[in-house]
Coordinates of C-alpha atoms in Angstrom, one line a residue:
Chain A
X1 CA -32.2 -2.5 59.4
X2 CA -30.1 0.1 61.2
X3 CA -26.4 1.7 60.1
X4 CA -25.5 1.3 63.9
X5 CA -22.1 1.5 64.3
X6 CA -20.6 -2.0 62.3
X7 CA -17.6 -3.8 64.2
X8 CA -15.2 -6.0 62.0
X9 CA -12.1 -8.4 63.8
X10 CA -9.8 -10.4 62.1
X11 CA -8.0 -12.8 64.1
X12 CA -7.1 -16.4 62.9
X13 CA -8.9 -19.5 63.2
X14 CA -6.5 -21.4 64.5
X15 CA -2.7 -21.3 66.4
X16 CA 0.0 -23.2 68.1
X17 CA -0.1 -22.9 71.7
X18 CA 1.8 -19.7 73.1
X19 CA 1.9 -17.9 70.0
X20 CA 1.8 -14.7 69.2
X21 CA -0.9 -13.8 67.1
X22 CA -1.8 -10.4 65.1
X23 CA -5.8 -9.0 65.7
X24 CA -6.8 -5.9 63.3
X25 CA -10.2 -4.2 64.4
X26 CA -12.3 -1.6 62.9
X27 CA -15.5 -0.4 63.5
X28 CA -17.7 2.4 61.4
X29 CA -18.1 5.4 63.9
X30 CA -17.8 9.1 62.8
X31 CA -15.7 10.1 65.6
X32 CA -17.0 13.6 66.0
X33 CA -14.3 15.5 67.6
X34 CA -16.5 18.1 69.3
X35 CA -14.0 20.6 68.2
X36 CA -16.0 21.1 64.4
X37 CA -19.0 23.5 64.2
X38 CA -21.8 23.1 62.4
X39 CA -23.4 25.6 59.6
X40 CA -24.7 28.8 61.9
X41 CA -22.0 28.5 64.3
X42 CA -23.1 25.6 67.2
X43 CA -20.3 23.4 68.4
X44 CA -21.0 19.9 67.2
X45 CA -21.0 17.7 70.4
X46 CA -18.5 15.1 70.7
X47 CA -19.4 11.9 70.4
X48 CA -16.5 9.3 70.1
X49 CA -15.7 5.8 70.9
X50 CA -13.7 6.3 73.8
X51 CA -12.7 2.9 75.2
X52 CA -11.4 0.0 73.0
X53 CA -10.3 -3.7 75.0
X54 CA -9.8 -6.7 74.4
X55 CA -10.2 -10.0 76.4
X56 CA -9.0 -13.7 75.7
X57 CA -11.1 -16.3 78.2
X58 CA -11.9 -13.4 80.1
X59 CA -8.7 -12.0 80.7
X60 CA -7.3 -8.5 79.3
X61 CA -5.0 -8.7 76.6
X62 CA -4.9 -5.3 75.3
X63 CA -6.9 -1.6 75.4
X64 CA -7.1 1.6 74.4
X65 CA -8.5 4.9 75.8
X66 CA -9.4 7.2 72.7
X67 CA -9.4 10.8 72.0
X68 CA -11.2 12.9 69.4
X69 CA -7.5 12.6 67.7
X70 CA -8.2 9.0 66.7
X71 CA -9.5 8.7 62.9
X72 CA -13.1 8.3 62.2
X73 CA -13.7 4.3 61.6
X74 CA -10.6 3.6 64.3
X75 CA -8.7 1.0 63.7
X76 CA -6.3 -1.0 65.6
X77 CA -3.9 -3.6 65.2
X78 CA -2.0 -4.9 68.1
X79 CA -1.1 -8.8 69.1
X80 CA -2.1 -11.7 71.9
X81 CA -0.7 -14.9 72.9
X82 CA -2.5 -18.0 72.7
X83 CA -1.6 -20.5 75.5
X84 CA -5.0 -22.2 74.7
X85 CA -8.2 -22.6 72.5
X86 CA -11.0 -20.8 73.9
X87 CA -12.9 -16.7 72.9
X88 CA -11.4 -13.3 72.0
X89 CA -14.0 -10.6 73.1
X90 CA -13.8 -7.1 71.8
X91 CA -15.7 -4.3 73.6
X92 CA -15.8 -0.8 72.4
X93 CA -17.8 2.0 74.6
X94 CA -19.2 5.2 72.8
X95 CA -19.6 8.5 74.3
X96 CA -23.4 8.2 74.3
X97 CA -23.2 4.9 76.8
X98 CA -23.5 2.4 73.8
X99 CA -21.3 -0.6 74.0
X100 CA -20.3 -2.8 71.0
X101 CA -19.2 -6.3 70.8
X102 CA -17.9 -8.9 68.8
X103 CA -16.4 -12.2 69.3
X104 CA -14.0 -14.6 67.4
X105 CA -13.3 -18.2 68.5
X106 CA -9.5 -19.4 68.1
X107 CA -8.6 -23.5 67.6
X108 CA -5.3 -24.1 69.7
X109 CA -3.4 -27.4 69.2
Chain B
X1 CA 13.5 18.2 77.7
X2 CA 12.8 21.0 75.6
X3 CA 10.8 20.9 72.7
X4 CA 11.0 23.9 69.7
X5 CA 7.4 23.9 67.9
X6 CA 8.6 23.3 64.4
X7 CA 8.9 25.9 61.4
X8 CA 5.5 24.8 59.5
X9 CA 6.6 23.3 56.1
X10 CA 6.0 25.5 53.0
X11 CA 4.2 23.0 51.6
X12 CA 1.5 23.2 54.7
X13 CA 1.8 26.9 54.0
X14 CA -2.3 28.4 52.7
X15 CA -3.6 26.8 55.0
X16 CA -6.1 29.4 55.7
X17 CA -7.3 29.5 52.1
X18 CA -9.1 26.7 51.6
X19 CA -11.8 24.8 54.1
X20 CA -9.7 21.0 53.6
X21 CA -8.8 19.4 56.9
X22 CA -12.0 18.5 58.6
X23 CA -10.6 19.1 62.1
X24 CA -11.5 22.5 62.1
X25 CA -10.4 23.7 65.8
X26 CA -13.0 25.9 67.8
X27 CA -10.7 26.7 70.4
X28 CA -6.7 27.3 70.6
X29 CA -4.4 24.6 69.5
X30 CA -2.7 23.4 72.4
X31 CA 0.7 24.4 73.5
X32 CA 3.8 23.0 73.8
X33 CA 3.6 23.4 77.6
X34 CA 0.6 21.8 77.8
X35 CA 1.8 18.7 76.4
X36 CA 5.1 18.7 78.3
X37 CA 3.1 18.7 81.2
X38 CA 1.1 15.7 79.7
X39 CA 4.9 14.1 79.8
X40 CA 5.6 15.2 83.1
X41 CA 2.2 13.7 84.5
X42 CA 3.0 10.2 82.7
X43 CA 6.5 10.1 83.1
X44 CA 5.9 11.0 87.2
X45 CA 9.5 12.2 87.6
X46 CA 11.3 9.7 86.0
X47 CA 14.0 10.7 83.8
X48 CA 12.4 10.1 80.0
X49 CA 14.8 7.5 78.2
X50 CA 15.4 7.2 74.4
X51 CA 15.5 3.6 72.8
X52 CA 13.7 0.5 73.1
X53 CA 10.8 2.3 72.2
X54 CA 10.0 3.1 68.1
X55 CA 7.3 5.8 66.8
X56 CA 6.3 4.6 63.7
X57 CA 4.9 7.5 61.1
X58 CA 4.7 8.6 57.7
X59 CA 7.5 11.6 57.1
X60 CA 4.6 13.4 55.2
X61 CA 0.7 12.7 55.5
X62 CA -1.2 12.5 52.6
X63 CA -4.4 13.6 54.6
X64 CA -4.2 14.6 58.1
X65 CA -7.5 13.5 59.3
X66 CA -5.9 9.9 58.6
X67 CA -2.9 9.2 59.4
X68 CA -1.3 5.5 60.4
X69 CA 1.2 5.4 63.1
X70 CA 2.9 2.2 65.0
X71 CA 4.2 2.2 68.6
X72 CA 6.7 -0.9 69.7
X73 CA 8.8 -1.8 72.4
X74 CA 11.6 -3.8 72.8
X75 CA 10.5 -6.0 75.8
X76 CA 9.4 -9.8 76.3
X77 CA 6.5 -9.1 77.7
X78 CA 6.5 -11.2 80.6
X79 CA 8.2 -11.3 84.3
X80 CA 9.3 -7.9 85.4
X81 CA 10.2 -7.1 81.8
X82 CA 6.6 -5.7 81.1
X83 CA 5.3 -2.9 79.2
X84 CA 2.2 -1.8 80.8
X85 CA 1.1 1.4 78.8
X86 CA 1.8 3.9 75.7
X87 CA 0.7 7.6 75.4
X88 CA 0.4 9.0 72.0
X89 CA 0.6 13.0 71.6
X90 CA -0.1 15.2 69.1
X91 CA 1.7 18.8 70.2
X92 CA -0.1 20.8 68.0
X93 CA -4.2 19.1 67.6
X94 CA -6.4 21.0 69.4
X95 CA -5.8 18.5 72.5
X96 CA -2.5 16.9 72.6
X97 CA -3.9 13.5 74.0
X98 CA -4.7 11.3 71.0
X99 CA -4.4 7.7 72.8
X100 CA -3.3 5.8 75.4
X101 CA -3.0 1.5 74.9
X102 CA -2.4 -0.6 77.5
X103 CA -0.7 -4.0 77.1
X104 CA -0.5 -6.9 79.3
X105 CA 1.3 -10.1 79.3
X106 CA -1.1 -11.7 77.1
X107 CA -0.6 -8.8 74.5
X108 CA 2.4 -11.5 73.5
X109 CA 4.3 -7.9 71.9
X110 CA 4.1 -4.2 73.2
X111 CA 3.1 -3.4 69.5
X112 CA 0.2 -1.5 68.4
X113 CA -1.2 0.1 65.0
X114 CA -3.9 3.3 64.5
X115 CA -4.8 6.1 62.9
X116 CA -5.2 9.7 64.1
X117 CA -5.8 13.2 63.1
X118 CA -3.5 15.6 62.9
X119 CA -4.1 19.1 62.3
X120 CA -1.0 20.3 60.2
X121 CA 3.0 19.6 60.1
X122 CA 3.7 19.1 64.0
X123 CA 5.7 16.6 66.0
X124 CA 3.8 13.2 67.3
X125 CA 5.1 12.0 70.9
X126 CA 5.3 8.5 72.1
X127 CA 5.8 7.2 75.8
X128 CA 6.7 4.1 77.0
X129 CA 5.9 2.9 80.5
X130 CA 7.5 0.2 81.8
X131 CA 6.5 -2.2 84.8
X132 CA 9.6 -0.9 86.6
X133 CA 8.7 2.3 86.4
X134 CA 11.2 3.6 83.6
X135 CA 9.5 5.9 80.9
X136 CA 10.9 6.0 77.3
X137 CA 10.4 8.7 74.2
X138 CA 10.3 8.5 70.9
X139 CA 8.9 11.4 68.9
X140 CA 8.6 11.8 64.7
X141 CA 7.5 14.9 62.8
X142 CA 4.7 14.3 60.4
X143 CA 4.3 16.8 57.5
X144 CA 0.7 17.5 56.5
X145 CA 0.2 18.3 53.3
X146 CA -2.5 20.7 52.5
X147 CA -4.3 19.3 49.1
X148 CA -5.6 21.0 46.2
X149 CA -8.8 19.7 46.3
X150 CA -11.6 19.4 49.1
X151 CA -14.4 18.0 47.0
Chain C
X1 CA -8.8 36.3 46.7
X2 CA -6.6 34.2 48.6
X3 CA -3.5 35.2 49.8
X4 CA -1.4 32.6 49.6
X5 CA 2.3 31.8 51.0
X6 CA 4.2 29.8 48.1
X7 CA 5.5 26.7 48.3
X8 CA 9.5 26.9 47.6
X9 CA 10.0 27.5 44.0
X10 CA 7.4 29.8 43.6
X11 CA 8.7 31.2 40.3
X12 CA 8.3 28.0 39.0
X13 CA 4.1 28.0 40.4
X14 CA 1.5 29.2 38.0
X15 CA -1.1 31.0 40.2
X16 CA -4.4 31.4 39.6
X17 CA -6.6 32.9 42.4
X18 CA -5.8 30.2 44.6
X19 CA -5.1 27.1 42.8
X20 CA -1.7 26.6 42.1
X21 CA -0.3 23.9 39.5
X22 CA 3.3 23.3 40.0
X23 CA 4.9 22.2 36.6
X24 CA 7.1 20.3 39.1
X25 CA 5.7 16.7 38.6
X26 CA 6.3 13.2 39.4
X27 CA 5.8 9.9 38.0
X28 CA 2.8 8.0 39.3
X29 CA 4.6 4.7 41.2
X30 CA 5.8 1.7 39.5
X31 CA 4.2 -0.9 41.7
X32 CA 1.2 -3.7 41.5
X33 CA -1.8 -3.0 43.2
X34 CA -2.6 -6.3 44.7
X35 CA -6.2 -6.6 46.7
X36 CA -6.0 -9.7 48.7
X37 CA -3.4 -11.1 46.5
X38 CA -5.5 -10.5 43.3
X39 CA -3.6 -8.4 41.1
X40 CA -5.9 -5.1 39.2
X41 CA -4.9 -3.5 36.4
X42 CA -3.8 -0.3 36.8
X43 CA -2.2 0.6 33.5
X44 CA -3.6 -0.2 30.3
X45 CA -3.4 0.6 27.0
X46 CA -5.7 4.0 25.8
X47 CA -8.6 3.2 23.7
X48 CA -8.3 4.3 20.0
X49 CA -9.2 8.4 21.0
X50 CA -8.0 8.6 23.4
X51 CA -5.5 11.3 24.4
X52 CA -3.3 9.3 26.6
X53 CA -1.1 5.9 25.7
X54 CA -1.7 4.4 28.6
X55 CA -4.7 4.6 30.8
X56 CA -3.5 5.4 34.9
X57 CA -5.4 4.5 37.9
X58 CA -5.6 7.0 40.5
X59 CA -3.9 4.4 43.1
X60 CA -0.6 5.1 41.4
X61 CA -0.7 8.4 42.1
X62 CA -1.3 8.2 45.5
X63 CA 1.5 7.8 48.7
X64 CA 2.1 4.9 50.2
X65 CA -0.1 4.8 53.2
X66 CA -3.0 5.4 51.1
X67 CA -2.3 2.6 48.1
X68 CA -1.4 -0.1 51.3
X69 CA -4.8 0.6 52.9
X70 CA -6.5 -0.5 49.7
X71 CA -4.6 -3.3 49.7
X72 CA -5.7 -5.3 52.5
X73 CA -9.4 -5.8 52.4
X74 CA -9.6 -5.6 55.8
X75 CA -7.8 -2.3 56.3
X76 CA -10.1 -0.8 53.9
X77 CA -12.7 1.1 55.8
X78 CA -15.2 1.3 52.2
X79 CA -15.2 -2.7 53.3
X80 CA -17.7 -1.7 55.9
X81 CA -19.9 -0.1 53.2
X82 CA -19.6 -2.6 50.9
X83 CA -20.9 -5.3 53.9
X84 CA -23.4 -2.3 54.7
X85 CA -24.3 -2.9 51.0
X86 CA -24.9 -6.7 51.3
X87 CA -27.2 -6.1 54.1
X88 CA -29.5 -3.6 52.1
X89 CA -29.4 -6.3 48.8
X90 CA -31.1 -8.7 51.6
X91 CA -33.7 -6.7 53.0
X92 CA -37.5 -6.6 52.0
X93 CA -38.5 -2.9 51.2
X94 CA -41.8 -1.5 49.5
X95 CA -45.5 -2.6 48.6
X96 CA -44.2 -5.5 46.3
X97 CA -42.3 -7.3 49.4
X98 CA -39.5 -7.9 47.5
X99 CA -35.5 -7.4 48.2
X100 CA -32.9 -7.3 45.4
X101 CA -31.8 -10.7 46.5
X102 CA -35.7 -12.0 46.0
X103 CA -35.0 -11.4 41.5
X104 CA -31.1 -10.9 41.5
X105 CA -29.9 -13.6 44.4
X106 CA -26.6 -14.0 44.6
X107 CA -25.0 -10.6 43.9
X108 CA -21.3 -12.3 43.0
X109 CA -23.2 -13.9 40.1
X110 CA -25.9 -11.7 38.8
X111 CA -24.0 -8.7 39.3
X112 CA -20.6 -9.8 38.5
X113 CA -20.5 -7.6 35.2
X114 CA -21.9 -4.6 36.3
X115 CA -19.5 -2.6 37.8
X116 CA -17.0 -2.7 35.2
X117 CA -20.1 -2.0 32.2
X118 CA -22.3 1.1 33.6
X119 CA -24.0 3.4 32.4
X120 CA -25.6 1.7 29.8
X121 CA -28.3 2.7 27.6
X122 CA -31.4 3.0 29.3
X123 CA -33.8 3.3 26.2
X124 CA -36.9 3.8 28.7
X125 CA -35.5 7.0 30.1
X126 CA -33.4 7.4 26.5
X127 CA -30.8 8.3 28.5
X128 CA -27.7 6.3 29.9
X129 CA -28.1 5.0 33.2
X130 CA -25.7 4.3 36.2
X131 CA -25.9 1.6 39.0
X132 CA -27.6 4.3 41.1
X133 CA -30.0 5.3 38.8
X134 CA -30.5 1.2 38.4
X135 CA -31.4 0.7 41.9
X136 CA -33.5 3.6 41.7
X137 CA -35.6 2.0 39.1
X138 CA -35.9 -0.9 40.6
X139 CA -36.9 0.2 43.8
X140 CA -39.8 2.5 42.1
X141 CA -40.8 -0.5 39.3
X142 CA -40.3 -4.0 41.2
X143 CA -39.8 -3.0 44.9
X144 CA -42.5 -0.8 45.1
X145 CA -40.3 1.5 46.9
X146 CA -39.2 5.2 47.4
X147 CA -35.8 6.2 45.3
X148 CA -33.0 6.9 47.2
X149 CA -32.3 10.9 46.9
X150 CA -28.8 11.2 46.4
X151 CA -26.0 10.4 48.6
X152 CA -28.5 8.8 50.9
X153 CA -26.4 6.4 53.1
X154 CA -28.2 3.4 51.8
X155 CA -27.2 4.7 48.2
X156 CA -23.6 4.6 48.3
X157 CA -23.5 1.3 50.7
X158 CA -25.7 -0.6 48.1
X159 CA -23.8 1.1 45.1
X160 CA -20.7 0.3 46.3
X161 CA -21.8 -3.6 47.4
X162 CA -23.0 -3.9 43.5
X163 CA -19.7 -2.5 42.0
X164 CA -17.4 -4.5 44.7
X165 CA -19.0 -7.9 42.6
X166 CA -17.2 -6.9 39.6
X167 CA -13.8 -6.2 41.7
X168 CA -10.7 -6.4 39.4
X169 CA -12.9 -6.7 36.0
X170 CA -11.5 -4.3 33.3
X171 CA -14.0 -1.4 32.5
X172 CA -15.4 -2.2 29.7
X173 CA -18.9 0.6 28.7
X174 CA -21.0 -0.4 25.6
X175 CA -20.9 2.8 23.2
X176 CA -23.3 1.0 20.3
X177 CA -26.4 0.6 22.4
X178 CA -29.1 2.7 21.6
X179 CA -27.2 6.6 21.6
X180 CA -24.9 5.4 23.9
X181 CA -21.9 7.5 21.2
X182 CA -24.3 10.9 21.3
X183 CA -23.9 10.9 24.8
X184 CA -20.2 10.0 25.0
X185 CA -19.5 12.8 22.3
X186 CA -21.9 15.0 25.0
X187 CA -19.6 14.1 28.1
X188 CA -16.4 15.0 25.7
X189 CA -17.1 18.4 25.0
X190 CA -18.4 19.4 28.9
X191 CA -14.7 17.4 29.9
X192 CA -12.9 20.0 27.5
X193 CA -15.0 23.1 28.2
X194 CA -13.4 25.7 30.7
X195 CA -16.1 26.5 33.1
X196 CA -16.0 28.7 36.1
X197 CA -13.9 31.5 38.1
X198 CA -10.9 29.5 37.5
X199 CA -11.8 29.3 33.8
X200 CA -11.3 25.4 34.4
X201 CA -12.1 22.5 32.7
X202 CA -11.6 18.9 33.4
X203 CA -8.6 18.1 30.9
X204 CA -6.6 21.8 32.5
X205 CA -5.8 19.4 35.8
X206 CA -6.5 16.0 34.4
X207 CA -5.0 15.8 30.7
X208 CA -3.2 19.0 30.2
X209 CA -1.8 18.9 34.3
X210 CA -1.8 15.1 34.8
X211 CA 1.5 14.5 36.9
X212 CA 1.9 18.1 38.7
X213 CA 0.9 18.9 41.7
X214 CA -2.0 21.5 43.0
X215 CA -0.7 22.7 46.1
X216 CA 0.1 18.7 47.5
X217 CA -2.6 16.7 45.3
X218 CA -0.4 14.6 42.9
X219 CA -2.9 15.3 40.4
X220 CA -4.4 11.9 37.9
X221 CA -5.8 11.0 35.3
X222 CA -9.3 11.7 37.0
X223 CA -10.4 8.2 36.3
X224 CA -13.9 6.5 37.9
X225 CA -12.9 3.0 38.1
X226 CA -12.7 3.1 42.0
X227 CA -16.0 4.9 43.0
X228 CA -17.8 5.2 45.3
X229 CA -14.2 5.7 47.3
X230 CA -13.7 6.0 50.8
X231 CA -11.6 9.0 51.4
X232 CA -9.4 9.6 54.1
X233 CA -10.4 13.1 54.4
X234 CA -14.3 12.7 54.9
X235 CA -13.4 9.7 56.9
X236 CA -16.5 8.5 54.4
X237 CA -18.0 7.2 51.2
X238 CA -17.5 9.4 48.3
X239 CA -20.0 8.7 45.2
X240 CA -19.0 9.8 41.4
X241 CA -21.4 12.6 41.2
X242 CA -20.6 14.1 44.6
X243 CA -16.8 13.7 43.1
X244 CA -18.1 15.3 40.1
X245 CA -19.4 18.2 41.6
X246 CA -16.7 19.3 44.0
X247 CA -14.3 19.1 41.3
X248 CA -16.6 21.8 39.2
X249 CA -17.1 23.9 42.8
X250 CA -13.2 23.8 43.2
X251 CA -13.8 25.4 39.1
X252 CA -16.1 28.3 41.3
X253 CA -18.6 27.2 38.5
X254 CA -22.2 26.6 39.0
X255 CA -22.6 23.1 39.5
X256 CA -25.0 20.7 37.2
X257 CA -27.4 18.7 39.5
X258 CA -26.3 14.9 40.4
X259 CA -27.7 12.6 37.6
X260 CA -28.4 15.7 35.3
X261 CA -28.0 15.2 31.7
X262 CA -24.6 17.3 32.1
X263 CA -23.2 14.6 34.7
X264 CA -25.1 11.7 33.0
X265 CA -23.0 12.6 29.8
X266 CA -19.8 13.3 31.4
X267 CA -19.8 10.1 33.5
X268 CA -20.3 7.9 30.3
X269 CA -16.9 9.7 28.8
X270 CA -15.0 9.7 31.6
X271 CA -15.6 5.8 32.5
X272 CA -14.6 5.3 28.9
X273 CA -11.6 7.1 29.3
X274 CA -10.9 4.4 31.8
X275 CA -11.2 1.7 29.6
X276 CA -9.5 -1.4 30.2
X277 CA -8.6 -0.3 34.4
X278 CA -10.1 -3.1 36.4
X279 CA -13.0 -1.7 38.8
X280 CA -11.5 -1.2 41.8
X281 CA -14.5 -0.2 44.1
X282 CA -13.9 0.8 46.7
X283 CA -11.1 2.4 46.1
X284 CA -8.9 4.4 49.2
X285 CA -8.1 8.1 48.4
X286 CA -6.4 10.9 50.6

C-alpha cells in the first residue's frame, strides 16, 4: 500500500462520432512550490508535476506545462473530439522523473 | 501596453500579520517588467489583440492558494483557424509563469479549466496564440482575501 | 502586537490585538447544496437548547467557487482521500491478519450510520468515542495493529472513507447512552468559556459573531458535519481536532491535546449543535 500520487479522469463512456466531449483530471500531488521554507530556514525543494497531456489513439489532444503556480491536487478540465471508439491516455511527469498514467476507453457509434 | 500594478485592496490589507497564505515567497515577487517581457517573448512581435479570447476568474478569491480560472477562444479549431497555445500569468506570484496549455485539432474547443495560486490581489494575464501567428489578451484582477483564520 | 491596516470602515471594526470582527455581516446564501444531484440539508431546525432557530452548514457561508467544488464529486479533491480511505478498509494489517473489510465488509452497509451518529459512548474507555478513536480500537483489539497517532495520513483518508458512507444522513448523536449528557454538558461549558490572549471563546465568533466577518472569513456557525474537510488553503485533509485546535491557537490559548477529555467533550456538543445537518464529509472549505 503506498499514498503515491493518485490520478482520477472522468471522461464518458460513450459518444457520437465527431463530438466534442468534456475530460476533468485530477491527481493528489502536493505541488511544492520550492519558494516555501521549512522550520530552521532551508528552502523546501520543488517538486511539482510539471507536464500534463493527453492522447486519443495515440494522437495529442491537449497539454499543459505547469508551474509551482498551479494548485496542489491540479486539476484540469479541457475537451476532445471523438471521430472514433478507441483509448484516452493521460500522462503526467513529476519533477522527481516519475510518470503517472491512466487510461479511459470511449464507445463511438 | 502598459500595465499599472494595482492599489492592493484594503481588504488584502494585514497581510503581514498573520502566517495564512501558504505561498510564502523566499525571494522577490516578480515585476511587472518581468512579465511584460514574458508577453513580449510569447507574443514575438505581434501586435497583442483583445477579443476572441475570455479570462475566466473569480472577482475576489476566497483562498489564494486555490483559485479556479477558465481560458476560451473563439476559434473552430480546425483548418487554419487553430488555436495552438495559452499562457497564463500571475504579475505579482513570485514567478509570473503559472501555465501554459496547448490545444490541437482534436482538443474539439480552445477551452481549458485549473486552479492556481496567487499570492495576493494582483492582475492574472491570458495569451492566445493562434496558428496564424496573431496573439490575443485578456487579463482579470482577482482580489485575495486575507482570512481570519489559518487553523 | 500587530499592526494592522483597516479595512474601509474601520470605525465600524472592533479590534482586538489582531483579530478583527466587523459587525458588517451578511446572510449565509440562499441556495441547495446538491452533491451529485443528491440534495443535503443544510438548514434545519435547532434542537430544543439550542441557541439558534435554525441550524447552518458551513457551505452557506462560503463563496461560490468553494460551495461548486463540493458539488461535483469529482471536482472535490477530499474524493481522493475518501478513495485513499477505501484502499486502507481493504488492506490486511497487524498480527490477527485481518482488514476492516475481513468483519465490516461492505463499508456502504455496515457503516452507513456512522458518520452522522459519532461519538458515542464508549463504556470501556467510559468516555465518548469518535470514528478515529473507533479505528484505533480496532486496530489495537481485532487487527492486532499499531494506532494511528493523530493526523497520520492513513487516519484522515480512512476517517473520511467511513464518514463519506453516511453522505447526506442527518446528524443525529445519542445523548442517553451511558453519560453521553455529562459529557455534552462538559463540551457546553469549554464552548462558552473565554480562553486565551484574545479572551475568546467558541460562541464570541460562532454564536455571538455568526454572520460578520474576521478580516475576510464570513464567519459560521462552527458546525462539524463536513469533517475531515479538504481545505483549499492546506491544499489538504483537515481532521476535527486539528480544526479544533487552530481555532483555540488563533484564541493564543494553550491548546488541549487531540482526543483529550477537553476535545472529547467539546466534539460531543458541538456535533449536537449540528443536529439534524446531513454529514457532508468531505466537505470543501477556503
Amino acid at each position: 500500500m503506498s499514498n503515491a500520487p493518485r490520478p482520477r479522469v472522468k471522461v464518458p463512456k460513450t459518444a457520437s462520432a465527431g463530438e466534442v466531449i468534456a475530460i476533468k483530471t485530477l491527481i493528489s500531488h502536493e505541488m511544492e512550490s520550492g519558494q516555501r521554507k521549512d522550520k530552521d530556514g532551508n528552502v523546501i525543494p520543488r517538486k511539482i508535476i510539471n507536464k500534463f497531456s493527453c492522447a486519443f489513439n495515440d494522437q495529442e489532444v491537449f497539454s499543459c506545462d505547469l508551474d509551482p503556480a498551479i494548485s496542489a491536487n491540479p486539476y484540469f478540465e479541457f475537451n476532445a473530439k471523438v471521430p472514433e471508439s478507441g483509448t484516452f491516455k493521460f500522462t503526467w511527469v513529476d519533477d522527481d522523473g516519475s510518470v503517472y498514467e491512466d487510461e479511459q476507453k470511449i464507445e463511438v457509434s | 501596453m502598459m500595465m499599472t500594478r494595482r492599489r492592493v485592496l484594503a481588504l488584502a490589507a494585514g497581510a503581514a500579520a498573520l502566517p495564512v497564505l501558504q505561498l510564502l515567497p523566499t525571494s522577490a515577487f516578480a515585476s511587472v517588467e518581468e512579465t511584460q517581457k514574458m508577453i513580449d517573448d510569447f507574443a514575438g512581435g505581434q501586435e497583442l489583440q483583445s477579443g476572441k479570447l475570455t479570462l475566466t476568474a473569480p472577482e475576489i478569491a476566497e483562498n489564494g492558494n486555490t483559485v479556479p480560472i477558465t481560458v476560451e477562444v473563439e476559434s473552430a479549431m480546425e483548418g487554419d483557424d487553430l488555436v495552438q497555445s495559452v499562457m497564463i500569468l500571475a504579475e505579482d506570484n513570485p514567478r509570473p509563469e503559472v501555465a501554459t496549455f496547448n490545444f490541437t485539432a482534436m482538443s474539439g474547443t480552445a477551452a481549458a479549466t485549473t486552479r492556481m495560486r496567487l499570492a495576493k490581489t494582483q492582475n492574472v494575464v491570458a495569451l492566445a496564440k493562434m496558428a496564424d501567428g496573431t496573439v490575443y489578451m485578456d487579463k482579470k484582477e482577482v482580489k485575495v482575501t486575507i482570512g481570519g483564520c489559518g487553523g | 502586537m500587530e499592526k494592522l491596516a483597516l479595512a474601509a470602515g474601520t470605525a465600524l471594526c472592533l479590534a482586538i490585538t489582531g483579530f478583527v470582527i466587523v459587525t458588517a455581516s451578511a446572510d449565509p446564501v440562499d441556495d441547495t447544496l446538491e452533491i451529485d444531484g443528491a440534495e443535503m440539508i443544510t438548514r434545519a431546525p435547532a434542537p430544543e437548547g439550542h441557541p439558534f432557530d435554525e441550524v447552518l452548514s458551513g457551505w452557506l457561508f462560503r463563496e461560490a467557487e468553494t460551495r461548486a467544488t463540493q458539488e461535483d464529486s469529482f471536482e472535490n479533491p477530499g474524493m481522493l482521500a475518501v478513495e485513499r480511505g477505501a484502499e486502507i478498509w481493504e488492506t490486511v494489517e497487524g498480527t490477527a491478519g485481518q482488514s476492516c473489510a475481513s468483519c465490516h465488509e461492505d463499508a456502504s452497509v455496515t457503516m452507513a450510520d456512522v458518520g452522522s451518529t459519532y461519538p458515542k459512548w464508549d463504556a470501556d474507555s467510559g468516555k465518548p468515542i469518535n470514528v478515529e478513536g473507533q479505528i484505533n480500537k480496532c486496530r489495537v483489539e481485532n487487527m492486532g495493529a499499531e494506532p494511528y497517532a493523530f493526523d497520520a495520513e492513513p487516519q484522515l483518508s480512512l476517517t473520511a472513507f467511513i464518514k463519506h458512507q453516511s453522505l447526506g444522513k442527518p446528524v443525529a448523536i445519542d445523548l442517553s447512552e451511558g453519560e453521553m449528557q455529562e459529557w455534552w454538558e462538559k463540551g457546553k461549558e469549554f464552548y462558552y468559556t473565554r480562553t486565551g490572549q484574545l479572551d475568546f471563546s467558541c460562541s464570541s465568533c460562532h454564536e455571538a459573531s455568526m454572520g460578520k466577518y474576521i478580516r475576510a472569513d464570513h464567519l459560521s456557525q462552527g458546525q462539524v458535519n463536513g469533517f475531515p474537510t479538504y481545505r483549499f488553503n492546506t491544499g489538504g485533509m483537515v481532521s476535527l481536532h486539528n480544526r479544533f485546535r487552530g481555532c483555540i491557537r488563533d484564541t493564543r490559548a494553550e491548546m488541549p491535546a487531540a482526543f483529550s477529555d477537553e476535545l472529547m467533550a467539546l466534539e460531543t456538543y458541538v456535533t449536537w449543535r449540528g443536529t439534524g445537518l446531513s454529514v457532508e464529509t468531505p466537505a470543501v472549505r477556503q
